[in-house]
GROMACS .gro file of C-alpha atoms in nm:
model
  338
    1MET     CA    1   8.242   8.170   7.046
    2SER     CA    2   8.293   8.224   7.361
    3PHE     CA    3   8.545   8.591   7.445
    4ILE     CA    4   8.796   8.334   7.592
    5LYS     CA    5   8.799   8.145   7.278
    6LYS     CA    6   8.797   8.489   7.073
    7VAL     CA    7   9.123   8.590   7.275
    8GLY     CA    8   9.225   8.281   7.211
    9ALA     CA    9   9.225   8.328   6.839
   10PHE     CA   10   9.337   8.689   6.788
   11THR     CA   11   9.652   8.626   7.009
   12ALA     CA   12   9.686   8.356   6.799
   13ALA     CA   13   9.743   8.548   6.537
   14VAL     CA   14   9.981   8.796   6.668
   15SER     CA   15  10.379   8.724   6.517
   16VAL     CA   16  10.438   8.691   6.928
   17ALA     CA   17  10.852   8.618   6.773
   18ALA     CA   18  10.938   9.003   6.793
   19LEU     CA   19  10.795   9.031   7.168
   20MET     CA   20  10.995   8.746   7.289
   21VAL     CA   21  11.336   8.863   7.315
   22ALA     CA   22  11.632   8.571   7.564
   23GLY     CA   23  11.693   8.804   7.859
   24ALA     CA   24  11.305   8.919   7.909
   25ALA     CA   25  11.265   9.066   8.256
   26ASP     CA   26  11.207   8.826   8.516
   27ALA     CA   27  10.832   8.638   8.507
   28LYS     CA   28  10.614   8.868   8.687
   29ASN     CA   29  10.271   8.832   8.819
   30PHE     CA   30  10.051   9.168   8.792
   31LYS     CA   31   9.772   9.262   9.069
   32ILE     CA   32   9.507   9.434   8.917
   33ALA     CA   33   9.239   9.578   9.101
   34VAL     CA   34   8.867   9.590   9.008
   35GLY     CA   35   8.602   9.774   9.059
   36ASP     CA   36   8.343   9.532   8.979
   37SER     CA   37   8.228   9.149   9.022
   38GLY     CA   38   8.291   8.826   8.899
   39GLY     CA   39   8.059   8.778   8.607
   40SER     CA   40   8.104   9.158   8.523
   41SER     CA   41   8.220   9.325   8.206
   42GLN     CA   42   8.533   9.418   8.430
   43GLU     CA   43   8.644   9.071   8.458
   44ALA     CA   44   8.587   8.976   8.098
   45THR     CA   45   8.830   9.226   7.978
   46GLY     CA   46   9.089   9.109   8.281
   47LEU     CA   47   9.083   8.798   8.204
   48GLY     CA   48   9.142   8.844   7.799
   49PHE     CA   49   9.393   9.024   7.921
   50LYS     CA   50   9.538   8.776   8.143
   51ALA     CA   51   9.481   8.519   7.875
   52ALA     CA   52   9.653   8.715   7.644
   53LEU     CA   53   9.942   8.827   7.833
   54GLU     CA   54  10.021   8.439   7.988
   55GLU     CA   55  10.029   8.381   7.576
   56LEU     CA   56  10.242   8.606   7.433
   57SER     CA   57  10.472   8.630   7.696
   58GLY     CA   58  10.517   8.272   7.657
   59GLY     CA   59  10.402   8.189   8.006
   60ASN     CA   60  10.648   8.444   8.158
   61HIS     CA   61  10.428   8.694   8.268
   62THR     CA   62  10.049   8.638   8.419
   63ALA     CA   63   9.844   8.845   8.613
   64THR     CA   64   9.577   8.800   8.919
   65LEU     CA   65   9.225   8.980   8.953
   66PHE     CA   66   9.119   9.128   9.261
   67LEU     CA   67   8.747   9.189   9.212
   68ASN     CA   68   8.484   9.363   9.417
   69GLY     CA   69   8.717   9.638   9.537
   70GLN     CA   70   8.916   9.433   9.737
   71LEU     CA   71   9.223   9.657   9.647
   72GLY     CA   72   9.033   9.991   9.773
   73SER     CA   73   8.789  10.168   9.618
   74GLU     CA   74   8.841  10.292   9.201
   75GLN     CA   75   8.977  10.568   9.264
   76ASP     CA   76   9.191  10.521   9.544
   77THR     CA   77   9.359  10.248   9.338
   78VAL     CA   78   9.429  10.563   9.109
   79ASN     CA   79   9.657  10.687   9.335
   80ASP     CA   80   9.830  10.368   9.414
   81ALA     CA   81   9.954  10.335   9.065
   82ALA     CA   82  10.060  10.655   9.055
   83ILE     CA   83  10.274  10.587   9.287
   84GLY     CA   84  10.322  10.297   9.202
   85THR     CA   85  10.226  10.114   9.465
   86LEU     CA   86   9.964   9.913   9.249
   87ASP     CA   87  10.033   9.772   8.871
   88MET     CA   88   9.698   9.835   8.760
   89SER     CA   89   9.328   9.919   8.772
   90LEU     CA   90   8.969   9.828   8.613
   91LEU     CA   91   8.758  10.097   8.663
   92ALA     CA   92   8.482  10.323   8.543
   93ILE     CA   93   8.644  10.612   8.388
   94ASN     CA   94   8.403  10.885   8.546
   95ASN     CA   95   8.697  10.768   8.800
   96ILE     CA   96   8.943  10.904   8.661
   97THR     CA   97   8.825  11.246   8.560
   98PRO     CA   98   8.922  11.420   8.877
   99PHE     CA   99   9.275  11.330   8.801
  100SER     CA  100   9.278  11.398   8.418
  101PRO     CA  101   8.961  11.579   8.340
  102THR     CA  102   9.005  11.610   7.952
  103VAL     CA  103   8.872  11.198   7.945
  104GLY     CA  104   8.533  11.340   8.079
  105VAL     CA  105   8.456  11.405   7.681
  106PHE     CA  106   8.337  11.064   7.730
  107THR     CA  107   8.138  11.084   8.014
  108LEU     CA  108   7.971  11.399   7.851
  109PRO     CA  109   7.580  11.281   7.887
  110TYR     CA  110   7.447  11.149   7.541
  111VAL     CA  111   7.767  11.140   7.338
  112ILE     CA  112   7.827  10.814   7.265
  113LEU     CA  113   7.515  10.627   7.168
  114SER     CA  114   7.639  10.272   7.152
  115LEU     CA  115   7.939  10.019   7.110
  116GLU     CA  116   8.042  10.105   6.760
  117ASP     CA  117   8.097  10.521   6.906
  118ALA     CA  118   8.264  10.348   7.205
  119GLU     CA  119   8.502  10.128   6.962
  120LYS     CA  120   8.568  10.386   6.762
  121LEU     CA  121   8.657  10.672   6.998
  122THR     CA  122   8.869  10.460   7.199
  123GLN     CA  123   9.054  10.304   6.917
  124GLY     CA  124   9.141  10.590   6.742
  125PRO     CA  125   9.297  10.924   6.776
  126ILE     CA  126   9.097  11.079   7.024
  127GLY     CA  127   9.138  10.749   7.288
  128GLN     CA  128   9.532  10.808   7.153
  129GLU     CA  129   9.528  11.144   7.277
  130LEU     CA  130   9.342  11.078   7.629
  131THR     CA  131   9.595  10.804   7.680
  132GLU     CA  132   9.830  11.053   7.649
  133ASN     CA  133   9.693  11.333   7.896
  134THR     CA  134   9.625  11.077   8.134
  135ILE     CA  135  10.017  10.923   8.159
  136ASN     CA  136  10.050  11.333   8.195
  137ASP     CA  137   9.782  11.381   8.422
  138ALA     CA  138   9.749  11.099   8.686
  139GLY     CA  139  10.076  10.903   8.614
  140VAL     CA  140   9.895  10.616   8.472
  141ARG     CA  141   9.827  10.504   8.105
  142ILE     CA  142   9.505  10.343   7.946
  143ILE     CA  143   9.587   9.988   7.773
  144ALA     CA  144   9.287   9.846   7.762
  145TRP     CA  145   8.903   9.943   7.705
  146THR     CA  146   8.601   9.836   7.858
  147TYR     CA  147   8.291   9.866   7.723
  148THR     CA  148   8.004   9.790   7.950
  149GLY     CA  149   7.681   9.977   7.761
  150PHE     CA  150   7.455  10.190   7.848
  151ARG     CA  151   7.408  10.304   8.239
  152VAL     CA  152   7.008  10.235   8.288
  153LEU     CA  153   6.828  10.365   8.641
  154THR     CA  154   6.734  10.210   8.881
  155ASN     CA  155   6.538  10.214   9.126
  156SER     CA  156   6.334  10.081   9.425
  157LYS     CA  157   6.030  10.246   9.443
  158LYS     CA  158   5.884  10.317   9.108
  159PRO     CA  159   5.859  10.294   8.725
  160VAL     CA  160   5.990  10.618   8.611
  161LYS     CA  161   5.895  10.723   8.227
  162SER     CA  162   5.927  11.057   8.241
  163VAL     CA  163   6.166  11.330   8.416
  164ALA     CA  164   5.887  11.477   8.650
  165ASP     CA  165   5.853  11.081   8.798
  166LEU     CA  166   6.231  11.110   8.954
  167GLU     CA  167   6.059  11.370   9.174
  168GLY     CA  168   6.085  11.217   9.509
  169LEU     CA  169   6.364  10.974   9.410
  170VAL     CA  170   6.682  10.990   9.635
  171ILE     CA  171   6.941  10.881   9.330
  172ARG     CA  172   7.316  10.732   9.395
  173VAL     CA  173   7.586  10.866   9.158
  174PRO     CA  174   7.943  10.862   9.172
  175LYS     CA  175   8.150  11.160   9.307
  176ASN     CA  176   8.178  11.287   8.966
  177GLU     CA  177   8.062  11.638   8.873
  178ILE     CA  178   7.911  11.568   8.499
  179MET     CA  179   7.719  11.331   8.630
  180ILE     CA  180   7.561  11.502   8.905
  181ASP     CA  181   7.513  11.800   8.721
  182THR     CA  182   7.334  11.559   8.449
  183TYR     CA  183   7.057  11.461   8.756
  184LYS     CA  184   6.999  11.838   8.857
  185SER     CA  185   6.959  11.937   8.469
  186TRP     CA  186   6.652  11.677   8.545
  187GLY     CA  187   6.537  11.826   8.853
  188ILE     CA  188   6.651  11.614   9.158
  189SER     CA  189   7.011  11.685   9.338
  190PRO     CA  190   7.171  11.295   9.341
  191THR     CA  191   7.355  11.134   9.655
  192PRO     CA  192   7.762  11.081   9.527
  193MET     CA  193   7.818  10.742   9.722
  194ALA     CA  194   8.151  10.540   9.687
  195TRP     CA  195   8.101  10.217   9.481
  196SER     CA  196   8.221  10.000   9.769
  197GLU     CA  197   7.862  10.150   9.965
  198THR     CA  198   7.614  10.134   9.660
  199PHE     CA  199   7.493   9.804   9.781
  200ALA     CA  200   7.465   9.877  10.146
  201GLY     CA  201   7.334  10.176  10.038
  202LEU     CA  202   7.071  10.070   9.801
  203GLN     CA  203   6.963   9.784  10.094
  204THR     CA  204   6.953  10.026  10.385
  205LYS     CA  205   6.693  10.234  10.171
  206VAL     CA  206   6.967  10.522  10.208
  207VAL     CA  207   6.943  10.579   9.868
  208ASP     CA  208   6.628  10.495   9.641
  209GLY     CA  209   6.861  10.390   9.303
  210GLN     CA  210   7.153  10.413   9.102
  211ASP     CA  211   7.234  10.421   8.735
  212ASN     CA  212   7.471  10.110   8.538
  213PRO     CA  213   7.465   9.892   8.263
  214TYR     CA  214   7.312   9.570   8.277
  215THR     CA  215   7.601   9.364   8.291
  216THR     CA  216   7.715   9.520   8.630
  217ILE     CA  217   7.361   9.532   8.766
  218ASN     CA  218   7.389   9.136   8.700
  219ALA     CA  219   7.710   9.108   8.846
  220MET     CA  220   7.615   9.316   9.158
  221LYS     CA  221   7.328   9.145   9.219
  222PHE     CA  222   7.146   9.498   9.259
  223TYR     CA  223   6.778   9.277   9.150
  224GLU     CA  224   6.803   9.152   9.488
  225VAL     CA  225   6.751   9.534   9.622
  226GLN     CA  226   6.571   9.702   9.316
  227LYS     CA  227   6.235   9.647   9.126
  228TYR     CA  228   6.222   9.904   8.831
  229VAL     CA  229   6.461   9.966   8.533
  230THR     CA  230   6.466  10.233   8.325
  231ASN     CA  231   6.681  10.253   7.965
  232ILE     CA  232   6.797  10.560   7.966
  233ARG     CA  233   7.083  10.581   7.753
  234TYR     CA  234   7.270  10.925   7.875
  235ILE     CA  235   7.664  10.734   7.948
  236PHE     CA  236   7.744  10.441   7.737
  237SER     CA  237   8.007  10.308   8.073
  238ILE     CA  238   8.344  10.317   7.919
  239GLU     CA  239   8.572  10.148   8.190
  240PRO     CA  240   8.963  10.141   8.131
  241LEU     CA  241   9.206   9.915   8.211
  242ILE     CA  242   9.494  10.113   8.335
  243ILE     CA  243   9.879  10.057   8.407
  244SER     CA  244  10.087  10.238   8.635
  245GLU     CA  245  10.330  10.456   8.460
  246GLN     CA  246  10.589  10.433   8.722
  247VAL     CA  247  10.621  10.029   8.649
  248PHE     CA  248  10.545  10.038   8.232
  249GLN     CA  249  10.873  10.192   8.266
  250GLU     CA  250  11.091   9.944   8.478
  251LEU     CA  251  10.987   9.719   8.226
  252SER     CA  252  11.194   9.624   7.898
  253ALA     CA  253  11.089   9.700   7.534
  254GLU     CA  254  11.018   9.379   7.472
  255ASP     CA  255  10.743   9.331   7.822
  256GLN     CA  256  10.591   9.717   7.725
  257ALA     CA  257  10.528   9.585   7.337
  258ILE     CA  258  10.384   9.245   7.503
  259ILE     CA  259  10.160   9.486   7.801
  260LEU     CA  260  10.048   9.669   7.498
  261GLU     CA  261   9.966   9.390   7.283
  262ALA     CA  262   9.749   9.220   7.546
  263GLY     CA  263   9.577   9.544   7.618
  264LYS     CA  264   9.457   9.523   7.230
  265ALA     CA  265   9.345   9.174   7.324
  266ALA     CA  266   9.182   9.252   7.612
  267THR     CA  267   8.960   9.519   7.458
  268GLN     CA  268   8.827   9.292   7.175
  269ALA     CA  269   8.733   9.063   7.491
  270SER     CA  270   8.491   9.351   7.622
  271ALA     CA  271   8.326   9.377   7.291
  272ASP     CA  272   8.235   9.090   7.273
  273PHE     CA  273   8.174   8.952   7.581
  274LEU     CA  274   7.959   9.295   7.573
  275ARG     CA  275   7.789   9.206   7.270
  276GLU     CA  276   7.729   8.777   7.364
  277LYS     CA  277   7.591   8.834   7.657
  278GLU     CA  278   7.325   9.198   7.805
  279ALA     CA  279   7.076   9.049   7.619
  280GLU     CA  280   7.108   8.724   7.778
  281ILE     CA  281   7.140   8.923   8.105
  282LYS     CA  282   6.825   9.161   8.058
  283ALA     CA  283   6.663   8.859   8.058
  284LEU     CA  284   6.824   8.741   8.321
  285LEU     CA  285   6.723   8.996   8.520
  286ILE     CA  286   6.272   8.975   8.430
  287GLU     CA  287   6.317   8.643   8.570
  288LYS     CA  288   6.468   8.787   8.853
  289GLY     CA  289   6.152   9.000   8.876
  290MET     CA  290   6.297   9.313   8.749
  291GLU     CA  291   6.048   9.552   8.583
  292ILE     CA  292   6.206   9.752   8.264
  293SER     CA  293   6.102  10.037   8.093
  294ASP     CA  294   6.209  10.271   7.811
  295PRO     CA  295   6.128  10.640   7.903
  296GLU     CA  296   5.862  10.777   7.705
  297ASN     CA  297   5.894  10.987   7.384
  298ASP     CA  298   6.215  10.799   7.268
  299GLU     CA  299   6.372  11.008   7.583
  300ALA     CA  300   6.353  11.380   7.460
  301GLU     CA  301   6.292  11.539   7.740
  302PHE     CA  302   6.608  11.396   7.855
  303ILE     CA  303   6.784  11.429   7.674
  304GLU     CA  304   6.712  11.840   7.553
  305LEU     CA  305   6.764  11.936   7.923
  306ALA     CA  306   7.067  11.760   7.988
  307THR     CA  307   7.312  11.846   7.664
  308THR     CA  308   7.185  12.183   7.681
  309ALA     CA  309   7.246  12.225   8.061
  310VAL     CA  310   7.585  11.981   8.085
  311TRP     CA  311   7.748  12.049   7.790
  312PRO     CA  312   7.892  12.380   7.732
  313LYS     CA  313   7.928  12.405   8.152
  314PHE     CA  314   8.251  12.140   8.092
  315TYR     CA  315   8.361  12.296   7.775
  316GLU     CA  316   8.637  12.422   7.920
  317SER     CA  317   8.777  12.096   8.134
  318ILE     CA  318   8.740  11.887   7.868
  319GLY     CA  319   8.964  12.126   7.629
  320GLY     CA  320   8.701  12.307   7.506
  321VAL     CA  321   8.389  12.285   7.257
  322GLU     CA  322   8.639  12.194   6.989
  323LYS     CA  323   8.805  11.901   7.167
  324LEU     CA  324   8.390  11.813   7.159
  325ASN     CA  325   8.324  11.877   6.795
  326ALA     CA  326   8.662  11.614   6.722
  327VAL     CA  327   8.476  11.358   6.907
  328LEU     CA  328   8.125  11.431   6.713
  329ALA     CA  329   8.305  11.448   6.413
  330GLU     CA  330   8.486  11.099   6.467
  331ILE     CA  331   8.142  10.946   6.501
  332GLY     CA  332   7.970  11.107   6.210
  333ARG     CA  333   7.744  11.349   6.471
  334ASP     CA  334   7.685  11.698   6.373
  335PRO     CA  335   7.865  12.008   6.552
  336VAL     CA  336   7.818  12.240   6.829
  337SER     CA  337   7.807  12.620   6.801
  338GLN     CA  338   7.986  12.810   7.124
   0.00000   0.00000   0.00000
């Protein structure tokens, strides 16, 4: 069943009678900034939200997706949403971290090890706590979660199977301290670069490589400028859909409930999309000429260096080591000691 059909099945099961009342707020077309292109997990989340919003509101509300960073960089859209000049944005969680540092717990290397981990964390009490933090810290509210998959490493120069193989490569990363320090733990200094500049940077050889999930690599056509893929699993990419808290509070209680319910449907649409499409996309990238390899020794050296060097450095910013341990406990993993 396609993810759009599943959205329909999900929303059909929701009792909309309690959400729709006479005299609801005026019809609204919500503008959603989307960092990635068509065919991406972000688009799947956006389309899932739009479909559910229209159904739950009886056609009173809709949404328009502005793909591929048309409305500005992902971090700029957080600012725009915070001041109420933009309704919503779909963006990588690392671009919210500068505004609300505690969400950085989801970007610590090797914390989330599966889609199931990501679903449990984002849809449970920890996800709710982080949502409250973003409201207080950044003036935006997370209403849905996009599950994009592990950020695999690509480059245009050589196969990478070990930490030593990274030597000599110039790797683009987002302007995110956790991700920058992860690469530093592996012995190289990455190049922070805005998402909107990344394709051109790869094309002109300003940088040799980058990391992103398979769905993003395909949607952004990185196969045109990258040859080698390494299946590192250091970050499971989570990309929330945020709404301006100012815009949200201006809605009626009924419309707020509709927005939140549509967000749940969008989250499910995203999970369905990843489960259905990732293997297919990986095969397509091989057809496009990309060569895929796994790190040696089950990534052991990457994991040891990153968790030892990076986790302790960011305990304070994420809310303390106890916050990390709460996350680990939620997904059945052993705690770390201080």
